[in-house]
Structures are given as structure tokens and as C-alpha cells.
Short mmCIF file of C-alpha atoms (C1' of nucleotides) in Angstrom, two decimals:
data_model
loop_
_atom_site.label_atom_id
_atom_site.label_comp_id
_atom_site.label_asym_id
_atom_site.label_seq_id
_atom_site.Cartn_x
_atom_site.Cartn_y
_atom_site.Cartn_z
CA MET A 1 0.63 32.14 10.87
CA SER A 2 1.33 32.42 14.60
CA SER A 3 -2.25 32.76 15.73
CA GLY A 4 -4.48 30.87 14.42
CA THR A 5 -7.63 29.75 16.07
CA PRO A 6 -6.61 27.52 19.03
CA THR A 7 -7.02 23.74 18.38
CA ASN A 8 -9.17 21.50 20.46
CA LEU A 9 -6.68 20.75 23.00
CA GLU A 10 -5.85 24.35 23.46
CA PHE A 11 -9.70 25.18 24.22
CA ALA A 12 -10.19 22.41 26.17
CA LEU A 13 -7.34 23.17 28.51
CA LEU A 14 -8.59 27.13 28.25
CA GLY A 15 -11.92 25.80 29.45
CA LEU A 16 -10.81 23.67 32.50
CA LEU A 17 -8.65 26.79 33.38
CA HIS A 18 -12.00 28.89 33.47
CA SER A 19 -12.92 26.98 36.06
CA ALA A 20 -10.03 27.34 38.83
CA PRO A 21 -6.42 27.95 38.15
CA GLN A 22 -4.40 24.79 37.48
CA SER A 23 -0.83 23.41 36.89
CA GLY A 24 0.01 21.22 33.97
CA TYR A 25 0.18 18.47 36.33
CA ASP A 26 -3.48 19.27 37.49
CA LEU A 27 -4.87 19.28 33.79
CA ARG A 28 -2.81 16.20 32.34
CA LYS A 29 -4.70 14.27 35.27
CA VAL A 30 -8.25 15.67 34.12
CA PHE A 31 -7.50 14.33 30.94
CA ALA A 32 -5.61 10.78 31.99
CA GLU A 33 -8.79 10.32 34.15
CA THR A 34 -11.99 11.81 32.43
CA ALA A 35 -13.58 11.30 29.59
CA MET A 36 -11.79 14.08 28.28
CA GLY A 37 -8.99 12.16 27.46
CA ASN A 38 -10.73 11.84 24.00
CA TYR A 39 -9.21 15.53 23.40
CA SER A 40 -5.52 14.70 23.96
CA SER A 41 -3.49 13.16 26.81
CA SER A 42 0.28 13.07 27.71
CA PRO A 43 2.60 15.81 28.54
CA GLY A 44 4.24 16.06 24.74
CA ALA A 45 0.53 17.33 23.68
CA ILE A 46 -0.25 19.45 26.48
CA TYR A 47 3.08 21.48 27.75
CA PRO A 48 3.64 22.87 24.60
CA ALA A 49 -0.11 23.83 24.30
CA LEU A 50 -0.06 25.46 27.54
CA LYS A 51 3.22 27.41 26.14
CA ARG A 52 1.35 28.52 23.20
CA LEU A 53 -1.37 29.76 25.09
CA GLU A 54 0.76 31.78 27.38
CA ARG A 55 2.76 33.32 24.24
CA ARG A 56 -0.32 34.27 22.81
CA GLN A 57 -1.64 35.53 25.69
CA LEU A 58 -4.59 34.00 26.51
CA ILE A 59 -3.49 32.37 29.69
CA GLU A 60 -0.78 33.48 32.22
CA GLY A 61 1.21 31.48 34.71
CA GLU A 62 2.28 32.10 38.23
CA VAL A 63 4.92 29.87 39.84
CA ASP A 64 3.50 28.78 43.31
CA ARG A 65 5.97 28.13 46.13
CA THR A 66 3.68 28.26 48.79
CA VAL A 67 2.81 24.42 49.26
CA SER A 68 6.23 23.54 49.22
CA LEU A 69 9.38 24.24 47.50
CA ARG A 70 8.82 22.23 44.75
CA PRO A 71 7.58 24.58 42.36
CA LYS A 72 4.03 24.47 40.26
CA LYS A 73 3.10 26.57 37.73
CA MET A 74 -0.52 27.71 38.31
CA PHE A 75 -2.14 28.89 34.97
CA ARG A 76 -5.24 31.15 34.60
CA PRO A 77 -7.00 32.69 31.50
CA THR A 78 -6.31 36.64 31.02
CA THR A 79 -9.53 38.54 29.91
CA THR A 80 -8.75 37.81 25.91
CA GLY A 81 -8.36 34.41 27.01
CA ALA A 82 -11.44 34.56 28.62
CA ALA A 83 -13.34 36.66 25.71
CA VAL A 84 -11.54 34.02 23.19
CA PHE A 85 -13.15 31.66 24.87
CA ARG A 86 -16.48 32.97 24.89
CA GLU A 87 -16.17 33.66 21.32
CA TRP A 88 -15.53 30.47 20.65
CA LEU A 89 -18.37 28.86 22.53
CA LEU A 90 -20.69 31.28 21.04
CA ARG A 91 -20.02 30.87 17.52
CA GLU A 92 -22.50 29.67 15.24
CA ILE A 93 -22.75 26.17 14.22
CA SER A 94 -21.99 25.75 10.65
CA LEU A 95 -22.94 22.37 8.41
CA GLU A 96 -19.09 21.90 8.42
CA ASP A 97 -19.11 21.92 11.57
CA VAL A 98 -21.75 19.21 11.75
CA ARG A 99 -20.00 16.93 8.93
CA ARG A 100 -16.42 17.04 10.19
CA ASN A 101 -16.22 18.71 13.58
CA LEU A 102 -18.60 16.76 16.12
CA ASP A 103 -15.64 16.46 18.69
CA GLU A 104 -15.33 20.05 19.14
CA LEU A 105 -19.12 20.49 19.07
CA ILE A 106 -19.59 18.39 22.25
CA LEU A 107 -16.48 19.73 23.61
CA ARG A 108 -17.97 23.47 22.86
CA PHE A 109 -21.18 22.08 24.62
CA ALA A 110 -19.77 20.40 27.68
CA PHE A 111 -18.23 23.93 28.61
CA TYR A 112 -21.39 26.00 28.35
CA SER A 113 -21.98 26.18 32.21
CA THR A 114 -19.04 28.90 32.07
CA LEU A 115 -21.64 31.21 30.40
CA ASP A 116 -24.66 30.86 32.73
CA ASP A 117 -26.71 31.75 30.25
CA ALA A 118 -29.76 29.56 29.48
CA GLY A 119 -30.67 31.57 26.26
CA SER A 120 -27.27 30.59 24.68
CA THR A 121 -27.34 27.18 25.33
CA ARG A 122 -31.10 26.92 23.83
CA HIS A 123 -29.98 28.61 20.89
CA PHE A 124 -27.15 26.12 20.54
CA LEU A 125 -29.41 23.36 20.49
CA GLU A 126 -31.59 24.53 18.05
CA VAL A 127 -29.14 25.36 15.30
CA LEU A 128 -27.38 21.77 16.32
CA ALA A 129 -30.42 19.70 15.66
CA ARG A 130 -31.19 22.31 12.39
CA ARG A 131 -28.00 21.60 11.09
CA VAL A 132 -28.07 17.84 12.30
CA ASP A 133 -31.51 17.72 10.03
CA GLU A 134 -29.88 19.53 6.73
CA TYR A 135 -26.43 16.68 6.86
CA LEU A 136 -29.15 13.78 7.71
CA GLN A 137 -31.07 15.16 4.38
CA GLU A 138 -27.58 14.84 2.43
CA LEU A 139 -26.97 11.59 3.74
CA LEU A 140 -30.59 10.41 2.72
CA THR A 141 -29.89 11.50 -0.71
CA GLN A 142 -27.07 9.78 -1.05
CA ARG A 143 -28.39 6.24 -0.02
CA ALA A 144 -30.79 6.93 -2.38
CA MET A 145 -28.27 7.24 -5.15
CA MET A 146 -26.75 4.22 -3.77
CA SER A 147 -29.87 2.06 -3.69
CA ARG A 148 -30.45 3.07 -7.23
CA LEU A 149 -27.13 1.23 -8.29
CA GLU A 150 -28.37 -1.83 -6.62
CA GLY A 151 -27.84 -5.03 -9.09
CA SER A 152 -25.56 -3.01 -11.26
CA ALA A 153 -21.66 -2.94 -11.49
CA GLY A 154 -20.58 0.08 -9.77
CA GLU A 155 -23.01 -1.73 -6.49
CA VAL A 156 -21.91 -0.44 -2.77
CA PRO A 157 -20.70 -3.97 -1.27
CA ILE A 158 -23.28 -4.94 1.87
CA HIS A 159 -20.60 -3.95 4.38
CA ALA A 160 -19.92 -0.56 3.19
CA ARG A 161 -23.90 0.29 2.67
CA MET A 162 -24.32 -1.11 6.47
CA ALA A 163 -21.32 1.42 7.76
CA PHE A 164 -22.97 4.48 6.00
CA GLU A 165 -26.56 3.00 7.86
CA PHE A 166 -24.23 3.60 10.96
CA GLY A 167 -23.56 6.82 10.28
CA ILE A 168 -26.77 7.73 9.76
CA GLU A 169 -27.94 6.26 13.22
CA GLN A 170 -25.17 8.20 14.41
CA TYR A 171 -26.95 11.45 13.35
CA ARG A 172 -30.29 10.78 14.28
CA ALA A 173 -29.04 10.22 17.63
CA TRP A 174 -27.18 13.78 17.76
CA GLY A 175 -30.49 15.19 16.99
CA ARG A 176 -32.29 13.18 19.24
CA TRP A 177 -29.96 14.14 22.31
CA ALA A 178 -30.13 17.90 20.80
CA ARG A 179 -33.97 17.62 20.97
CA ARG A 180 -34.27 15.75 24.67
CA ALA A 181 -31.70 18.53 25.79
CA MET A 182 -33.81 21.36 24.61
CA LYS A 183 -36.68 19.85 26.67
CA ARG A 184 -35.05 19.32 29.68
CA PHE A 185 -33.78 23.11 29.78
CA GLU A 186 -37.05 24.04 29.28
CA GLU A 187 -38.52 21.69 31.98
CA GLU A 188 -36.22 23.36 34.45
CA ARG A 189 -36.69 26.80 33.56
CA GLU A 190 -40.37 26.48 34.90
CA MET B 1 10.67 4.34 11.22
CA SER B 2 9.75 4.42 7.87
CA SER B 3 7.31 1.21 8.23
CA GLY B 4 5.12 2.06 10.76
CA THR B 5 1.24 0.56 10.25
CA PRO B 6 -0.27 2.40 7.87
CA THR B 7 -2.44 5.09 8.41
CA ASN B 8 -6.28 5.27 8.45
CA LEU B 9 -6.42 6.82 5.34
CA GLU B 10 -3.85 4.68 3.84
CA PHE B 11 -5.69 1.90 4.51
CA ALA B 12 -8.80 3.55 3.05
CA LEU B 13 -7.07 4.18 -0.33
CA LEU B 14 -5.59 0.52 -0.02
CA GLY B 15 -8.94 -0.84 0.31
CA LEU B 16 -10.36 1.05 -2.41
CA LEU B 17 -7.78 0.07 -4.81
CA HIS B 18 -8.92 -3.54 -3.92
CA SER B 19 -11.70 -3.26 -5.59
CA ALA B 20 -10.26 -1.95 -8.97
CA PRO B 21 -7.26 -0.03 -10.17
CA GLN B 22 -7.66 3.24 -10.26
CA SER B 23 -5.64 6.52 -10.51
CA GLY B 24 -4.76 9.35 -7.50
CA TYR B 25 -7.55 11.30 -8.92
CA ASP B 26 -10.03 8.76 -9.23
CA LEU B 27 -9.74 8.24 -5.43
CA ARG B 28 -9.79 11.72 -4.92
CA LYS B 29 -13.34 11.76 -6.52
CA VAL B 30 -14.66 8.97 -4.05
CA PHE B 31 -13.22 11.13 -0.96
CA ALA B 32 -15.23 14.15 -2.28
CA GLU B 33 -18.15 12.50 -3.25
CA THR B 34 -18.65 10.09 -0.83
CA ALA B 35 -18.95 9.39 3.13
CA MET B 36 -15.74 8.52 3.05
CA GLY B 37 -14.66 12.19 2.96
CA ASN B 38 -14.30 11.63 7.06
CA TYR B 39 -11.21 9.82 6.37
CA SER B 40 -9.63 13.06 4.50
CA SER B 41 -9.56 14.54 1.52
CA SER B 42 -7.71 16.97 -1.19
CA PRO B 43 -4.43 16.14 -2.91
CA GLY B 44 -1.99 17.11 -0.28
CA ALA B 45 -3.05 14.35 1.62
CA ILE B 46 -3.77 11.52 -0.92
CA TYR B 47 -1.11 11.78 -3.55
CA PRO B 48 1.86 11.91 -0.71
CA ALA B 49 -0.31 8.83 1.09
CA LEU B 50 -0.10 6.68 -2.30
CA LYS B 51 3.71 7.28 -2.71
CA ARG B 52 4.15 6.16 0.80
CA LEU B 53 2.44 2.99 -0.07
CA GLU B 54 4.50 2.59 -3.48
CA ARG B 55 7.43 3.18 -1.53
CA ARG B 56 6.74 0.27 1.00
CA GLN B 57 5.38 -1.69 -1.95
CA LEU B 58 1.83 -2.16 -0.79
CA ILE B 59 0.88 -0.72 -4.28
CA GLU B 60 2.14 -0.64 -7.39
CA GLY B 61 1.27 2.14 -10.38
CA GLU B 62 1.15 1.78 -14.09
CA VAL B 63 1.32 4.97 -16.00
CA ASP B 64 -1.86 4.29 -18.58
CA ARG B 65 -1.75 6.11 -21.95
CA THR B 66 -4.32 4.27 -23.67
CA VAL B 67 -7.26 6.52 -23.14
CA SER B 68 -5.43 9.52 -24.30
CA LEU B 69 -2.26 11.00 -24.49
CA ARG B 70 -2.66 12.58 -20.86
CA PRO B 71 -0.80 10.00 -18.45
CA LYS B 72 -2.35 8.48 -15.50
CA LYS B 73 -1.24 6.58 -13.11
CA MET B 74 -3.23 3.60 -12.09
CA PHE B 75 -2.88 1.75 -8.91
CA ARG B 76 -3.28 -1.59 -7.86
CA PRO B 77 -2.25 -3.28 -4.60
CA THR B 78 0.59 -5.56 -4.52
CA THR B 79 0.32 -9.57 -2.76
CA THR B 80 1.80 -7.88 0.08
CA GLY B 81 -0.40 -5.15 0.18
CA ALA B 82 -3.17 -7.06 -0.20
CA ALA B 83 -2.05 -9.46 2.78
CA VAL B 84 -1.49 -6.44 4.96
CA PHE B 85 -4.31 -5.18 4.49
CA ARG B 86 -6.30 -8.53 5.19
CA GLU B 87 -4.10 -8.46 8.25
CA TRP B 88 -5.74 -5.11 9.40
CA LEU B 89 -9.29 -6.31 8.37
CA LEU B 90 -9.02 -9.23 10.69
CA ARG B 91 -7.05 -7.79 13.57
CA GLU B 92 -8.96 -7.92 16.66
CA ILE B 93 -10.57 -5.47 18.43
CA SER B 94 -9.26 -4.10 21.55
CA LEU B 95 -10.80 -1.91 24.49
CA GLU B 96 -8.50 0.38 23.33
CA ASP B 97 -9.76 0.43 19.78
CA VAL B 98 -13.32 0.98 21.30
CA ARG B 99 -12.19 3.66 23.45
CA ARG B 100 -10.33 5.81 20.91
CA ASN B 101 -10.45 4.46 17.28
CA LEU B 102 -14.45 4.19 16.57
CA ASP B 103 -13.46 5.67 12.79
CA GLU B 104 -10.81 3.11 12.17
CA LEU B 105 -13.26 0.35 13.50
CA ILE B 106 -15.98 1.33 10.91
CA LEU B 107 -13.87 2.00 8.32
CA ARG B 108 -12.56 -1.58 8.51
CA PHE B 109 -15.83 -2.66 8.53
CA ALA B 110 -16.82 -1.17 5.65
CA PHE B 111 -14.38 -2.93 3.89
CA TYR B 112 -15.29 -6.40 5.16
CA SER B 113 -16.67 -7.64 1.60
CA THR B 114 -13.36 -7.99 0.70
CA LEU B 115 -12.84 -10.82 3.03
CA ASP B 116 -15.97 -12.64 1.66
CA ASP B 117 -16.24 -14.56 4.63
CA ALA B 118 -19.24 -14.47 6.78
CA GLY B 119 -17.81 -15.95 9.61
CA SER B 120 -15.19 -13.18 10.01
CA THR B 121 -18.10 -10.63 9.99
CA ARG B 122 -19.38 -12.58 12.39
CA HIS B 123 -16.73 -12.68 14.96
CA PHE B 124 -15.96 -8.79 14.00
CA LEU B 125 -19.28 -8.02 15.02
CA GLU B 126 -19.18 -10.32 18.24
CA VAL B 127 -16.15 -8.82 19.92
CA LEU B 128 -16.98 -5.52 19.18
CA ALA B 129 -20.37 -5.86 20.65
CA ARG B 130 -18.45 -7.14 23.69
CA ARG B 131 -16.05 -4.47 23.98
CA VAL B 132 -18.53 -1.72 23.43
CA ASP B 133 -20.01 -3.53 26.44
CA GLU B 134 -16.81 -3.68 28.51
CA TYR B 135 -16.39 0.28 27.99
CA LEU B 136 -20.36 1.00 28.27
CA GLN B 137 -19.09 -0.55 32.07
CA GLU B 138 -16.12 1.96 32.43
CA LEU B 139 -18.48 4.82 31.69
CA LEU B 140 -21.40 3.81 33.84
CA THR B 141 -18.84 3.85 36.72
CA GLN B 142 -17.22 7.29 35.86
CA ARG B 143 -21.06 8.16 35.82
CA ALA B 144 -21.69 6.91 39.51
CA MET B 145 -18.81 8.71 40.51
CA MET B 146 -19.74 11.73 39.26
CA SER B 147 -23.10 11.77 40.77
CA ARG B 148 -21.80 10.91 44.09
CA LEU B 149 -19.90 14.49 43.78
CA GLU B 150 -23.09 16.35 43.43
CA GLY B 151 -23.95 19.34 45.63
CA SER B 152 -20.21 19.55 46.85
CA ALA B 153 -17.76 21.32 45.72
CA GLY B 154 -16.01 19.36 42.95
CA GLU B 155 -19.59 18.76 41.36
CA VAL B 156 -19.63 18.34 37.66
CA PRO B 157 -21.52 21.09 35.87
CA ILE B 158 -24.79 20.18 33.86
CA HIS B 159 -23.46 21.00 30.40
CA ALA B 160 -20.54 18.76 31.02
CA ARG B 161 -22.88 15.96 32.45
CA MET B 162 -25.09 15.96 29.53
CA ALA B 163 -22.29 15.61 26.90
CA PHE B 164 -21.12 12.81 29.40
CA GLU B 165 -24.24 11.25 29.08
CA PHE B 166 -24.47 11.78 25.30
CA GLY B 167 -21.02 9.75 24.86
CA ILE B 168 -23.22 7.06 26.77
CA GLU B 169 -25.67 7.08 24.05
CA GLN B 170 -23.09 7.25 21.01
CA TYR B 171 -21.72 3.60 22.43
CA ARG B 172 -25.35 2.37 23.02
CA ALA B 173 -25.73 3.38 19.65
CA TRP B 174 -22.67 1.27 18.55
CA GLY B 175 -23.82 -1.95 21.06
CA ARG B 176 -27.45 -1.79 19.56
CA TRP B 177 -26.21 -1.35 15.31
CA ALA B 178 -23.32 -4.08 15.93
CA ARG B 179 -26.21 -6.76 17.23
CA ARG B 180 -28.77 -5.60 14.84
CA ALA B 181 -26.11 -6.30 12.08
CA MET B 182 -25.64 -10.06 13.28
CA LYS B 183 -29.16 -10.70 13.61
CA ARG B 184 -28.93 -9.69 9.78
CA PHE B 185 -26.25 -11.46 8.45
CA GLU B 186 -27.89 -14.46 10.79
CA GLU B 187 -31.30 -14.17 8.70
CA GLU B 188 -29.39 -14.19 5.34
CA ARG B 189 -27.61 -17.36 5.83
CA GLU B 190 -30.73 -19.26 5.91
"C1'" DT C 1 17.36 3.80 50.69
"C1'" DC C 2 14.38 2.32 47.55
"C1'" DG C 3 11.00 3.30 44.75
"C1'" DC C 4 6.54 5.86 43.65
"C1'" DA C 5 4.17 9.84 42.74
"C1'" DC C 6 4.99 14.63 41.55
"C1'" DA C 7 6.11 18.07 38.30
"C1'" DT C 8 7.92 19.59 34.18
"C1'" DG C 9 9.78 19.53 30.21
"C1'" DT C 10 12.47 18.18 25.61
"C1'" DA C 11 13.72 15.95 20.62
"C1'" DA C 12 12.18 13.24 16.85
"C1'" DC C 13 9.18 11.95 13.73
"C1'" DG C 14 5.28 11.09 10.71
"C1'" DT C 15 0.91 13.27 9.05
"C1'" DG C 16 -2.87 16.11 7.73
"C1'" DT C 17 -4.00 21.11 5.92
"C1'" DT C 18 -3.90 24.82 3.26
"C1'" DA C 19 -2.55 26.96 -0.28
"C1'" DC C 20 -0.10 27.21 -4.59
"C1'" DA C 21 1.61 25.34 -9.32
"C1'" DT C 22 1.30 23.29 -13.71
"C1'" DG C 23 -0.15 21.65 -17.87
"C1'" DA C 24 -3.48 18.89 -20.78
"C1'" DT C 25 -8.26 18.28 -22.63
"C1'" DT C 26 -12.92 19.34 -23.92
"C1'" DC C 27 -16.31 21.96 -25.01
"C1'" DA C 28 -18.93 26.44 -25.52
"C1'" DT D 1 -10.40 31.46 -27.28
"C1'" DG D 2 -11.30 31.18 -22.70
"C1'" DA D 3 -13.53 28.46 -18.98
"C1'" DA D 4 -14.08 24.02 -16.74
"C1'" DT D 5 -12.23 20.04 -15.76
"C1'" DC D 6 -8.96 16.37 -16.03
"C1'" DA D 7 -4.57 14.99 -13.72
"C1'" DT D 8 -0.63 15.27 -10.77
"C1'" DG D 9 1.78 16.95 -7.87
"C1'" DT D 10 5.13 20.15 -4.27
"C1'" DA D 11 6.03 23.42 0.12
"C1'" DA D 12 5.13 25.73 4.61
"C1'" DC D 13 3.50 25.07 8.73
"C1'" DA D 14 1.38 23.00 12.88
"C1'" DC D 15 0.16 20.02 15.53
"C1'" DG D 16 0.02 15.34 18.33
"C1'" DT D 17 2.92 10.89 19.33
"C1'" DT D 18 5.99 8.43 21.19
"C1'" DA D 19 9.89 8.17 23.70
"C1'" DC D 20 13.56 10.16 26.89
"C1'" DA D 21 14.96 13.23 30.51
"C1'" DT D 22 15.36 15.62 34.98
"C1'" DG D 23 14.99 16.27 39.29
"C1'" DT D 24 12.01 16.66 44.22
"C1'" DG D 25 9.52 15.01 47.93
"C1'" DC D 26 7.35 11.25 50.73
"C1'" DG D 27 6.27 6.88 52.67
"C1'" DA D 28 7.54 2.44 53.71
#
DNA sequence: TCGCACATGTAACGTGTTACATGATTCA
DNA sequence: TGAATCATGTAACACGTTACATGTGCGA
């Protein structure tokens, strides 16, 4: 299909354009210079992504010649673009998201300032914390099954087990972060 | 090129075959049922990956009809396959790896049992801890630059800042894990 | 005038995702 | 006999990576 859900990179671009109209080059710099770089980089990904967003009418570009003769295409989100972005931000977090799309979740959260609604932030963090707990239960069950194999033929090697433990640690960190963040927003409300 | 470095999925397959010859279906089950699933899934990725590994002569398959009439192709790593895998495990960790290929790093570590060499494990963890610290320094510098913008026009929104903080937390967790793991292996040596 | 930063792109390539296809075997 | 599981695959598609191409404006 030509109109599947945008990718993380496309949402990241859409979100950055939400704060101010920018050119492809400006956006590239953001990715190159900040931690946003995890979500991609380099012209080969960004320019095509912008073109796709334009084709789907989620953003619109306008050539700017005011600064100099050198043309510069400034993009801004369209009304539907802003709506699609908002829908993405507010989309309910699923267990699958927590299992495999953690990158997307933190990217979404990073753009929650554009919503300007403390309630949404709280809801996001609450659901996130709950889903993380659910997934942690799964992981702990898996760990229990692993230790039951200990000493037997199908025993999981020590390094693999430690890698797995680390995975658990990471999810614990997500849970802690979500809860700390919730507290922080509650304090600010007072 | 037809013979670039194998992907994470290919290395994961190669590593699993290192412990025992298995069929594509067996491997699929491992990915479906364990935390390994993060590195992919589903026939559409695994069978082509196996075919590529076979074409590059890193694994070889043999049809097994002993169990039943139903043919089952059992794969095992070739000598060069084992060598390439070993080289991958021992490859020096770069800052770039820590920046963007954390998944690959933990996957590598998970297979360190196949090396059966405590020294390599220690080296891996030491370099990892060092590189993580280096990267943390970068992140802290970025954070300092961010807070200098506070109150000004280019101020980074609160949610983005918190997402960034979380990134820092994640790397701290990596550092802690690496150091704890080192201690654990040292204790075992006594 | 030399080189660098600005600015925008394209082309080849490989890989993963999703969805579909096929057939054998086992068990109720 | 029918359903589930075993077992192996293919095809369409979109995306990201790498590498290359092109040209402007500015400062030394």
C-alpha cells in the first residue's frame, strides 16, 4: 500500500516540523548533532522520507528565496499531517510495542510537549508502566523455565543467561523511569 | 557486494547452529519461543538467511530422512563459518557499536560460552565498560549544552529532555551490568 | 582561486515484513 | 475425515545504507 503508517523516521520528521518549518538540510543537522541520530541519518533516508510525506500530503514544502538566491525548501505539517501525528502520539500502548518497539515509544514520548496536555502524559506513563510490568512477568516466567533446565542437557549457557538477565534489567529501568516521570509531573502540578 | 558482513540475524543463526545441527524449523522455534525473537522471526527472514549462509559456505545442510519420510534439512557451520563467527565474537568493540549497535553487542555476548575462554569474556566486558563510559561523557556534554539553552528560544521541551535522561539511564545500566558481570566471573575463578 | 559549508538529491543494493503457498504427518 | 502441527519455502513491497552527483555562496 502507498499509505501504510509512517515509519519512525517519518514521524520524527513530522514532529520536528511541528515545532518550526524547516528545510531538509536543517532536519539533517538535527539528526546529525543530537541523540535523535538513532532514528536515522543521512540524505539517502531523509530526503526520500520528506518526499513521501509530501506525496501523502502530511507535510507541504515551499521554496524560500528570501535569504539568498540559493533555493531552500521549507516544510511544514499540513492539517492532516498534524492530525496523523497527534493520533500517533495518543495511540494506546500495546504489549507488542513494549516487546519490540521501545524505540518508537520513547520517540513518541519525546514529542509529548507538542500536545500540551498533562493528562495525556500521565496516561501514557501509566499504561507504559503497566505494560512493562506485564512483559516483565513474561520474562520472569521464561527465566524460571530456564533455571529448571539447569544441570540438564538443554541447559542455557551462562553468558546467554546473563544477557537475558540484562534484558530484564533494562525493562526494570523502563518501569522505574516511567514511575519517576509520573511523580515528577504530579509534583509540578501542585 | 555478495559477501558483506553477515547481519545480526545471520550471526544469530550461525551461533545457534554452533551448539547443535538444526533445521530451519527448529531455529524458527527458538526465535519464536525465546527472547532471541528480538533478532527476528518468521520464515520470510530465516529461510532466506539460511540460504545466504549456505551460498557463502558458512553453513552446510544435509537432508535427514532417518526420523521419517518427511525430509528435514539439518544445518551445521562449516570450518570457515565457525571461524567467521569467532572473529565476529572477538571483534574489538568500537564507540560506534556502543552508539548504535547495542543489540549486536548483547547478542555477541550471549554466544561467548562457545568460546570457552574466560579471558575473552573479561576483555569484552572491560572494553565495553570503557566505551560506555566514553559515550556517557558525550551524552553528559550534550545535556550540559541543553541546559544552557534553558529559558532561551531554542529551549529543549521537557518531554524530550526526559527522554534524553532516560537514554543516559540506559547507558548507566549497561555500565553497571558490565562491571557486575566482570565481578561475577572473577569470583568464579577463585 | 581554492576549499569548505550550504543544500538537494539519485541509484544500487540488500534485507526484513507480510502474506501466501504447499504438502506430509499425527491425532482425535 | 478433518484439524493441527511439522516443515519449507516464495513474491511483493518498502525502507535504510552507502556511495555518488551536482551546484551555490562565502571566506581566506
